[in-house]
PDB file of C-alpha atoms in Angstrom:
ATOM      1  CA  UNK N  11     -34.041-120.023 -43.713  1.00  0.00           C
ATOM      2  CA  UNK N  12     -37.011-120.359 -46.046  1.00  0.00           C
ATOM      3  CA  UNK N  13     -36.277-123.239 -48.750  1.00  0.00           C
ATOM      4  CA  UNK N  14     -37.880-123.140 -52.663  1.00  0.00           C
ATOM      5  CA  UNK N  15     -38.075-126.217 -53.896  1.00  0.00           C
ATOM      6  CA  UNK N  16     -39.475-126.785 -57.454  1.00  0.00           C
ATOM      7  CA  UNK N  17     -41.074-129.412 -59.577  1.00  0.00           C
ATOM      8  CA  UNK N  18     -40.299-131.190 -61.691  1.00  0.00           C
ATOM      9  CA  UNK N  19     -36.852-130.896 -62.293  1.00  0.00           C
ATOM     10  CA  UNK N  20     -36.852-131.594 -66.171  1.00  0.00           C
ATOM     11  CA  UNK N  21     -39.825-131.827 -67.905  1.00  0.00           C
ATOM     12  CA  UNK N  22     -40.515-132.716 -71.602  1.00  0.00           C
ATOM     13  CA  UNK N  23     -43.615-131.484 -73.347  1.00  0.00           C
ATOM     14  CA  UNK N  24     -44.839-131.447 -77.167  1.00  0.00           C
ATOM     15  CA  UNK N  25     -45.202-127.752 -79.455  1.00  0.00           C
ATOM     16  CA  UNK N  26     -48.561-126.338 -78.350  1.00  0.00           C
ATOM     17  CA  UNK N  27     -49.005-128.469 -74.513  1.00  0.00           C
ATOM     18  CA  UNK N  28     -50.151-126.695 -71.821  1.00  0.00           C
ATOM     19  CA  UNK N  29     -46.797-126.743 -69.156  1.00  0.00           C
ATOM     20  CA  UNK N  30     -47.217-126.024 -65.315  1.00  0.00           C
ATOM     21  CA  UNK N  31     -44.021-125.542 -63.037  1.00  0.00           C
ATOM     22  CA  UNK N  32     -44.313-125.650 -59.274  1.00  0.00           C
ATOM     23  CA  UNK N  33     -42.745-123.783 -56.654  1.00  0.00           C
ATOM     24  CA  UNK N  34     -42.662-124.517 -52.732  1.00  0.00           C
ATOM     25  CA  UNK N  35     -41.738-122.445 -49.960  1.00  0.00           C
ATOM     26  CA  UNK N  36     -40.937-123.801 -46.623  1.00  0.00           C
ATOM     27  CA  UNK N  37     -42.811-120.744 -44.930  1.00  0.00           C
ATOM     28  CA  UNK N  38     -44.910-118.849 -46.150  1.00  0.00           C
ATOM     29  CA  UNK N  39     -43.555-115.864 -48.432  1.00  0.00           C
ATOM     30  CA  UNK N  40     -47.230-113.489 -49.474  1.00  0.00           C
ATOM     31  CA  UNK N  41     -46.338-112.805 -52.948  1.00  0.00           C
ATOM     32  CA  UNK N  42     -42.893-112.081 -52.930  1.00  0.00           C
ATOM     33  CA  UNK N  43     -41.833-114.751 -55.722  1.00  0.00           C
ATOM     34  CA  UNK N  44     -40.439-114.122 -59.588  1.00  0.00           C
ATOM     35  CA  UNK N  45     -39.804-116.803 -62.470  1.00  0.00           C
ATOM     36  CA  UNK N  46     -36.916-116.130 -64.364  1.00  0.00           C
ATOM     37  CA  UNK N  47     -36.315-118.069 -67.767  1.00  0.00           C
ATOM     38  CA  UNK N  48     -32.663-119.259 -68.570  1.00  0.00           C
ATOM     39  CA  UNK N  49     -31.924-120.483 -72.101  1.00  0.00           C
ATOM     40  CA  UNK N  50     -28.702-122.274 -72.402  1.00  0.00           C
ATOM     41  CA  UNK N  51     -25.478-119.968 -72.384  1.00  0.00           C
ATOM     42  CA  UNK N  52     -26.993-117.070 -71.783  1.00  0.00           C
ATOM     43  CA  UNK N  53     -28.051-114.540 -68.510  1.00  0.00           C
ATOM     44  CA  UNK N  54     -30.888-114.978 -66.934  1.00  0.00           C
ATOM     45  CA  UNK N  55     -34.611-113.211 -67.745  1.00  0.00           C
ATOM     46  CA  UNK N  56     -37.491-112.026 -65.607  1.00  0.00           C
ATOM     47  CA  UNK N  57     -40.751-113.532 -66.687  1.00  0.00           C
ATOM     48  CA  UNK N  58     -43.022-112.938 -63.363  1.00  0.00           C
ATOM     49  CA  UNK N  59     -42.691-110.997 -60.235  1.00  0.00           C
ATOM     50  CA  UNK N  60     -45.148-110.623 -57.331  1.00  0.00           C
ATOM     51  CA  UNK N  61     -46.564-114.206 -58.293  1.00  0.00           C
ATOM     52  CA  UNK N  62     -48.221-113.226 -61.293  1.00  0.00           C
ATOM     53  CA  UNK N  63     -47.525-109.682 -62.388  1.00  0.00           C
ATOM     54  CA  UNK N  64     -46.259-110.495 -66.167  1.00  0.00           C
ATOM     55  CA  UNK N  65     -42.952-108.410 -67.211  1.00  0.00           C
ATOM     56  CA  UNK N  66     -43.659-106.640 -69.910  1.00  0.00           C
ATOM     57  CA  UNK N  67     -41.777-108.233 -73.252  1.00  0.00           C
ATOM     58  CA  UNK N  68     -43.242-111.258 -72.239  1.00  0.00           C
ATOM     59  CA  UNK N  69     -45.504-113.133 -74.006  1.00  0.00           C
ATOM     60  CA  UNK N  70     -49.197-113.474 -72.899  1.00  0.00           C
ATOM     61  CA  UNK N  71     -48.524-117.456 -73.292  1.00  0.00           C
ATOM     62  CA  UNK N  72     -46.586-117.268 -69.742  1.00  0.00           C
ATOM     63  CA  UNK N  73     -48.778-116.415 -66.437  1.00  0.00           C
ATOM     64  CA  UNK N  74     -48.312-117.107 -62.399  1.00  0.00           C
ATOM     65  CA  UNK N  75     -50.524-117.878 -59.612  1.00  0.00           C
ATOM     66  CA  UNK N  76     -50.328-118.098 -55.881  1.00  0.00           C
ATOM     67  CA  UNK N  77     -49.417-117.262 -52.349  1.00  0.00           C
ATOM     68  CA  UNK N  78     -48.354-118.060 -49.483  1.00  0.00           C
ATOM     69  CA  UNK N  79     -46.017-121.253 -49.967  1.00  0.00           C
ATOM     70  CA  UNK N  80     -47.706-122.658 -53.168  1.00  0.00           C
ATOM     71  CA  UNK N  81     -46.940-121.128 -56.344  1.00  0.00           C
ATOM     72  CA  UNK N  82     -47.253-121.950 -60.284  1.00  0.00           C
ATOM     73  CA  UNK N  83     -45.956-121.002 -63.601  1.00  0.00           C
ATOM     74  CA  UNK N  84     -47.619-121.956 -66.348  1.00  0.00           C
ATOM     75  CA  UNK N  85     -46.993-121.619 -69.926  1.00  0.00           C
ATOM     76  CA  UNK N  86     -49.866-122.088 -71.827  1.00  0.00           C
ATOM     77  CA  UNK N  87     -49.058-123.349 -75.513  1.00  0.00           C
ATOM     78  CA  UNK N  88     -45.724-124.246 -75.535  1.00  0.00           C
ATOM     79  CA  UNK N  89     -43.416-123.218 -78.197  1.00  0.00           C
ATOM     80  CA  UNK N  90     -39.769-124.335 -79.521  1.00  0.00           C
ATOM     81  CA  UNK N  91     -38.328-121.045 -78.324  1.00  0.00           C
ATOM     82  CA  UNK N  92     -39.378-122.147 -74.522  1.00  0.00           C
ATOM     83  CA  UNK N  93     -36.674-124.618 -74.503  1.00  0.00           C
ATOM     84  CA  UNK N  94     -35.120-123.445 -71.470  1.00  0.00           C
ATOM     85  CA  UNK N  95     -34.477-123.748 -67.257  1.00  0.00           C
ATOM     86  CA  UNK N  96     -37.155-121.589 -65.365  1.00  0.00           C
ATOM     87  CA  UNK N  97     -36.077-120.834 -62.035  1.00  0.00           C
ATOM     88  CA  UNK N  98     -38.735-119.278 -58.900  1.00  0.00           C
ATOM     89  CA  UNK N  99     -37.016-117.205 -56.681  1.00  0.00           C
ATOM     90  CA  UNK N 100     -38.278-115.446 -53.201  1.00  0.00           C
ATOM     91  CA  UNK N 101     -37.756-111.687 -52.415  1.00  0.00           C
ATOM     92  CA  UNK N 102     -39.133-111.055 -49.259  1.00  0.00           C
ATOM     93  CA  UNK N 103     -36.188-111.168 -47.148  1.00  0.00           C
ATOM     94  CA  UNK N 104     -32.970-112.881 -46.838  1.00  0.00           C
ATOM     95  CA  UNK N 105     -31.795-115.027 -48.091  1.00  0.00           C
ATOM     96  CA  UNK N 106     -33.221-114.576 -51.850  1.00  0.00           C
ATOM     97  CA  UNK N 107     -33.473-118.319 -52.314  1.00  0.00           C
ATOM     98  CA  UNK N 108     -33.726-119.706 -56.015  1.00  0.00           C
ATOM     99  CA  UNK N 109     -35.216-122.771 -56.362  1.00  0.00           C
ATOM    100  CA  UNK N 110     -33.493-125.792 -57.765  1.00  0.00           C
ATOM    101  CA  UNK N 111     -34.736-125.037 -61.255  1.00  0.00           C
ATOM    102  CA  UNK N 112     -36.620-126.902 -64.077  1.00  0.00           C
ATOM    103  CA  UNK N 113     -34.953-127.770 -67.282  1.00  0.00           C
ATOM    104  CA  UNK N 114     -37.983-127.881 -69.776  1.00  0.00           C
ATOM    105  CA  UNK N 115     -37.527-129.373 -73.209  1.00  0.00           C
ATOM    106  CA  UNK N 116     -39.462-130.522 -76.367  1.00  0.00           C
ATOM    107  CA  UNK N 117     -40.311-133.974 -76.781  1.00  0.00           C
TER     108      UNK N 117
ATOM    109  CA  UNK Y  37     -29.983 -98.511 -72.249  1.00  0.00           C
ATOM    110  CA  UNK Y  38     -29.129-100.494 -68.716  1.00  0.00           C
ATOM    111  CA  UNK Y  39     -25.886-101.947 -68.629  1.00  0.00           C
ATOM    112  CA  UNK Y  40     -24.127-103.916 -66.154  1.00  0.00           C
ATOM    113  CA  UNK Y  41     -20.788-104.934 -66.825  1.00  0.00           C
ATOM    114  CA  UNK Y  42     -18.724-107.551 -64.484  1.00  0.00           C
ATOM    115  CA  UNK Y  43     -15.151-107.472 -64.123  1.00  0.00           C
ATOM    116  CA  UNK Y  44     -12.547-108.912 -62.197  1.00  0.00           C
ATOM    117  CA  UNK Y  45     -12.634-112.531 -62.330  1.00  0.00           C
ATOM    118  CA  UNK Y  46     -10.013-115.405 -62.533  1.00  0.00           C
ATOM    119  CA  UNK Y  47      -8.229-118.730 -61.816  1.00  0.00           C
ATOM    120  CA  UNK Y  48      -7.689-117.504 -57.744  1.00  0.00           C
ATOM    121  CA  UNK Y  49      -5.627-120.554 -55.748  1.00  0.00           C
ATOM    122  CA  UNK Y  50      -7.635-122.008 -52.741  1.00  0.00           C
ATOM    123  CA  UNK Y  51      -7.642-119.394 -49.819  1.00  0.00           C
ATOM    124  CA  UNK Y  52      -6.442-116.067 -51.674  1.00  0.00           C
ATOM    125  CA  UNK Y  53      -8.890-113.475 -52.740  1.00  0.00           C
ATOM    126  CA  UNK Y  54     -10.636-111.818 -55.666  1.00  0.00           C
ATOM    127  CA  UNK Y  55     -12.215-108.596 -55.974  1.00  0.00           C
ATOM    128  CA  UNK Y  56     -15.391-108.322 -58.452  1.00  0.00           C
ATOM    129  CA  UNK Y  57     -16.532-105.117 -59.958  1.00  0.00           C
ATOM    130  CA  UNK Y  58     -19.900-104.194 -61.569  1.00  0.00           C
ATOM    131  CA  UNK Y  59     -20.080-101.076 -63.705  1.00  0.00           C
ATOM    132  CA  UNK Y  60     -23.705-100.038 -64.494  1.00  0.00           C
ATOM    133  CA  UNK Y  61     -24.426 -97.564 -66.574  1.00  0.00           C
ATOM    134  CA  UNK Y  62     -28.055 -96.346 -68.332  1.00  0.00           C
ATOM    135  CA  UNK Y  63     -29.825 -95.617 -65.059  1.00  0.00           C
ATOM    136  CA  UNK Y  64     -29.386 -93.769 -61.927  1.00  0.00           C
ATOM    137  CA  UNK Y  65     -27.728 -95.974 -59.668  1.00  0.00           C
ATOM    138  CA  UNK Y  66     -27.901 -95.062 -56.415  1.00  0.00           C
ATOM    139  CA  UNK Y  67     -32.226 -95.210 -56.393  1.00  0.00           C
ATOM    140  CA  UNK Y  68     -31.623 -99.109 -56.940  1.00  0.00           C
ATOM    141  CA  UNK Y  69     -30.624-101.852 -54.637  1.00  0.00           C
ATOM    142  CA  UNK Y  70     -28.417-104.083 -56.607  1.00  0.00           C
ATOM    143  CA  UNK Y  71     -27.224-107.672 -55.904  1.00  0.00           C
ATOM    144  CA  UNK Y  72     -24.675-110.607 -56.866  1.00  0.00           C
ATOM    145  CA  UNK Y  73     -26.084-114.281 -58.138  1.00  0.00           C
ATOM    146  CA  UNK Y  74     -23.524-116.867 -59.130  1.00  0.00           C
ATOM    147  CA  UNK Y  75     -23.960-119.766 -61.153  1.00  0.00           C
ATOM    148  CA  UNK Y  76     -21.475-123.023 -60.412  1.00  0.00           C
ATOM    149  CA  UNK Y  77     -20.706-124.855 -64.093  1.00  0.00           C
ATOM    150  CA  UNK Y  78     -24.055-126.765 -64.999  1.00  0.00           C
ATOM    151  CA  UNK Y  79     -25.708-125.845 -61.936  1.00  0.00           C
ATOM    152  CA  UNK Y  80     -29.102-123.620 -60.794  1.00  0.00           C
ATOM    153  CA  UNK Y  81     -28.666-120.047 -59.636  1.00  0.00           C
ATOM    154  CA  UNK Y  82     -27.561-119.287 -56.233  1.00  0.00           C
ATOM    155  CA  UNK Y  83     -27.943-115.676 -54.421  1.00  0.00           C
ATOM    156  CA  UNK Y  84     -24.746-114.313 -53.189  1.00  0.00           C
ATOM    157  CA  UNK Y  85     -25.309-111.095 -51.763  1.00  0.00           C
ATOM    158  CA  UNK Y  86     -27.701-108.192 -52.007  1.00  0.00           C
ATOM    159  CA  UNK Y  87     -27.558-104.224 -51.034  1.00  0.00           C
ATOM    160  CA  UNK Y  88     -29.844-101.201 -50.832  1.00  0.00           C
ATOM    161  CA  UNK Y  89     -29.518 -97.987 -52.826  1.00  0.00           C
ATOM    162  CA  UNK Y  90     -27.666 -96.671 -49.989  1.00  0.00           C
ATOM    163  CA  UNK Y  91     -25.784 -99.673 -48.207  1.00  0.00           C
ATOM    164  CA  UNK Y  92     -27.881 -99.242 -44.966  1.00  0.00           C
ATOM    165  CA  UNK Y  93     -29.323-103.013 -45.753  1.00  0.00           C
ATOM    166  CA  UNK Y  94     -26.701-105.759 -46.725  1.00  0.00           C
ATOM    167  CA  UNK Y  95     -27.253-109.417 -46.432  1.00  0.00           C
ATOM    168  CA  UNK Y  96     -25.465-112.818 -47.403  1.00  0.00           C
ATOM    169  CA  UNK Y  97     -25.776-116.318 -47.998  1.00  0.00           C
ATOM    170  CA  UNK Y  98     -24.851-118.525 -45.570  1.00  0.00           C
ATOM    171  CA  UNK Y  99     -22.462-120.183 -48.313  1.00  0.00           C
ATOM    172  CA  UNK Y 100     -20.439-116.692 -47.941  1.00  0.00           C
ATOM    173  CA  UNK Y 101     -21.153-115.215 -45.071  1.00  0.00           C
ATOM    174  CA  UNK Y 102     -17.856-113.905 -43.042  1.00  0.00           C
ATOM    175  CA  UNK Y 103     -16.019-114.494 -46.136  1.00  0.00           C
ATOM    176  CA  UNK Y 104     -17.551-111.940 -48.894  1.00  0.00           C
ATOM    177  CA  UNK Y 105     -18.087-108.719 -48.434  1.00  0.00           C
ATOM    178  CA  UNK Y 106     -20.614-106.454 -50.605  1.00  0.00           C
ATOM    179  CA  UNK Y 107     -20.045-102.454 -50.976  1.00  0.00           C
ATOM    180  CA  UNK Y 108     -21.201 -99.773 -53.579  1.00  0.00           C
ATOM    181  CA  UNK Y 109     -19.576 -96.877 -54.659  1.00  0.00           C
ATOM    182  CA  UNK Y 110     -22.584 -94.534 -56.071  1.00  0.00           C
ATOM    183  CA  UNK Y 111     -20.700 -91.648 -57.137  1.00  0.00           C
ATOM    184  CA  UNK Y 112     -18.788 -94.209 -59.449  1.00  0.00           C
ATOM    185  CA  UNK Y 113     -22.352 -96.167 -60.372  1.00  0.00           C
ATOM    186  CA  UNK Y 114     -20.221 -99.285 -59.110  1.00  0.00           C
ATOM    187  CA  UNK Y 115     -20.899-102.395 -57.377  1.00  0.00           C
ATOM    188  CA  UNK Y 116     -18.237-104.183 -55.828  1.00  0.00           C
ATOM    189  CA  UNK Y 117     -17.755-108.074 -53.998  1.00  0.00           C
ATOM    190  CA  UNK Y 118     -14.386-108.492 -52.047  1.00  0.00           C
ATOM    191  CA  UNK Y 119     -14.152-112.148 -51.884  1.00  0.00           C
ATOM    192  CA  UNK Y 120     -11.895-113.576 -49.319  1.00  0.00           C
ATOM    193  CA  UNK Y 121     -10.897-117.138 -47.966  1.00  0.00           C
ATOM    194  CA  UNK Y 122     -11.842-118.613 -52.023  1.00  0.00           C
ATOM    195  CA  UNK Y 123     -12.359-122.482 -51.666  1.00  0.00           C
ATOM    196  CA  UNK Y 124     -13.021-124.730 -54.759  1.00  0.00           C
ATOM    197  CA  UNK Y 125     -16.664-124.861 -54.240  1.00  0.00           C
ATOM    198  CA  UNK Y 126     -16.715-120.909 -54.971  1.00  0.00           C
ATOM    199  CA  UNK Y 127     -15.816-121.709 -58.617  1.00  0.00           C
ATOM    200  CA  UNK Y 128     -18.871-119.964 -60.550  1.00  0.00           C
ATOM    201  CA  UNK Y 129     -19.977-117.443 -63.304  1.00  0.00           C
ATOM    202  CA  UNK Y 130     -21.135-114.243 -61.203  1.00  0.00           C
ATOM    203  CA  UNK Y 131     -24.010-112.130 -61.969  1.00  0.00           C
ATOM    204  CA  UNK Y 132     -24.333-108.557 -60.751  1.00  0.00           C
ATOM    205  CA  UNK Y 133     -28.099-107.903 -61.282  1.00  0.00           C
ATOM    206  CA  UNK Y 134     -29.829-104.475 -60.893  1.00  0.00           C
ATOM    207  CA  UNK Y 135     -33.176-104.690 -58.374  1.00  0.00           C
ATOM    208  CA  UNK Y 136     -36.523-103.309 -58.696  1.00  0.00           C
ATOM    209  CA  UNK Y 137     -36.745-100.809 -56.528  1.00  0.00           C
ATOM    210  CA  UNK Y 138     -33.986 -99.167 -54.099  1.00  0.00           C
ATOM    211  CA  UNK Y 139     -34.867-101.948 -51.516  1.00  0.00           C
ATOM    212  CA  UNK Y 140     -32.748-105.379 -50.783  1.00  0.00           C
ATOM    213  CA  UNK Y 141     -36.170-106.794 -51.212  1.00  0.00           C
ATOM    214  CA  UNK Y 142     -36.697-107.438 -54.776  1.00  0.00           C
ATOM    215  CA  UNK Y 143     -36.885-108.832 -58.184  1.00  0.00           C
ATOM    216  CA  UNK Y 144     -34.150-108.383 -60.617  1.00  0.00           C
ATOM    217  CA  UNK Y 145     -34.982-106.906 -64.565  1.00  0.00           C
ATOM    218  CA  UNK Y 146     -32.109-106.598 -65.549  1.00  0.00           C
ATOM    219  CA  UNK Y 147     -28.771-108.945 -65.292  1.00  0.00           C
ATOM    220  CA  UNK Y 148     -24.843-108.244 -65.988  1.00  0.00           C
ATOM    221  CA  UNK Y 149     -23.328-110.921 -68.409  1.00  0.00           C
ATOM    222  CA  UNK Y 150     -21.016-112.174 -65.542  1.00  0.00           C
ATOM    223  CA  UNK Y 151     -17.702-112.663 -64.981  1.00  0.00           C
ATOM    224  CA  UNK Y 152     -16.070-116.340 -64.260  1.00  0.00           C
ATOM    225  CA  UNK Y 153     -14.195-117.260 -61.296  1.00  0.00           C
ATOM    226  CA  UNK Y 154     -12.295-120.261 -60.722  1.00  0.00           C
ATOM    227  CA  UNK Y 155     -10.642-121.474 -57.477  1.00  0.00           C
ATOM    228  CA  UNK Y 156      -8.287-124.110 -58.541  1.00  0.00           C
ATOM    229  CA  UNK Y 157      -4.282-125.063 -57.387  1.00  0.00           C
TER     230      UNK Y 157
END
């Protein structure tokens, strides 16, 4: 089975930094990878699917980049309402692997 | 307005079983795959299961396979996980979470608020 593994785990950035997230697949996976945002207590939230499409509701502050097994999420000016865990997660097949996650906070 | 709405969760002994429900409501059901995620107290987000509009694609995690069993009842816009063999390490909030598109093979946008289960003696 294909493993995601992300990094960092936790990350802590100042108001208005520029924050990058990375994602790993064991094999390559095309494009088939989404970002999902988790603020404590509540359900996770679809940010980015196909690598980089943005869900719409999001704001243009969040964007995603790459294929293959390299991927990135990057958040461009970071704001106190980011405070969250951002997980990848792969779709082409099964398994539908999350990575580990990465708790990001304010410093 | 999409709505997914988990049910059927528990304190469940070591070894018994648990049936989950997911009753969706706000779209058509059966044109979307749908799939369950479960989260362990303070840990990441784990796939549990996933299947296609129609049920003719099902897969599992390893964690579950042999022991869980997906199924969909369309005419009743309900998702379902039979959960058999429970062991302490199955302790976690469950998510049923609508796909994409009508294939396995997909992104969730929308997620259920989950319903607990807990495997304790």
């Amino acid at each position: 089975d294909i493993q995601m593994t992300q990094s960092p785990s936790s990350l802590s950035a100042s108001v208005g930094d520029r924050v990058t997230i990375t994602c790993r697949a064991s094999q390559g996976i095309s494009n088939y990878l989404a970002w999902y945002q988790q603020k404590p207590g509540k359900v996770p939230k679809l940010l980015i699917y196909a690598a980089s499409t943005l869900q719409s509701g999001v704001p243009s502050r969040f964007s995603g980049s790459g294929s293959g097994t390299d991927f990135t999420l990057t958040i461009s000016s970071l704001q106190p309402e980011d405070v969250a865990t951002y997980y990848c997660q792969k779709y082409n097949s099964a398994p539908l692997t999350f990575g580990q996650g990465t708790r990001l906070e304010i410093k | 307005e999409v709505q997914l709405v988990e049910s059927g969760g528990g304190l469940v002994q070591p070894g018994r079983s648990l049936r989950l429900s997911c009753a969706a409501s706000g779209f058509t059901f059966d044109d979307y795959a749908m799939h369950w995620v479960r989260q362990a107290p303070g840990k990441g987000l784990e796939w549990v299961s996933g299947i296609s509009w129609n049920s003719g694609s099902i897969g599992y995690a390893d964690s579950v396979k042999g022991r869980f069993t997906i199924s969909r009842d369309n005419a009743k816009n309900s998702l379902y996980l039979q959960m058999n063999s429970l062991r302490a390490e199955d302790t976690a909030l469950y998510y049923c979470a609508k796909a994409y598109t009508h294939l396995s093979s997909s992104w969730y946008n929308y997620w259920g608020q989950g319903t607990l289960v807990t495997v304790s003696s």
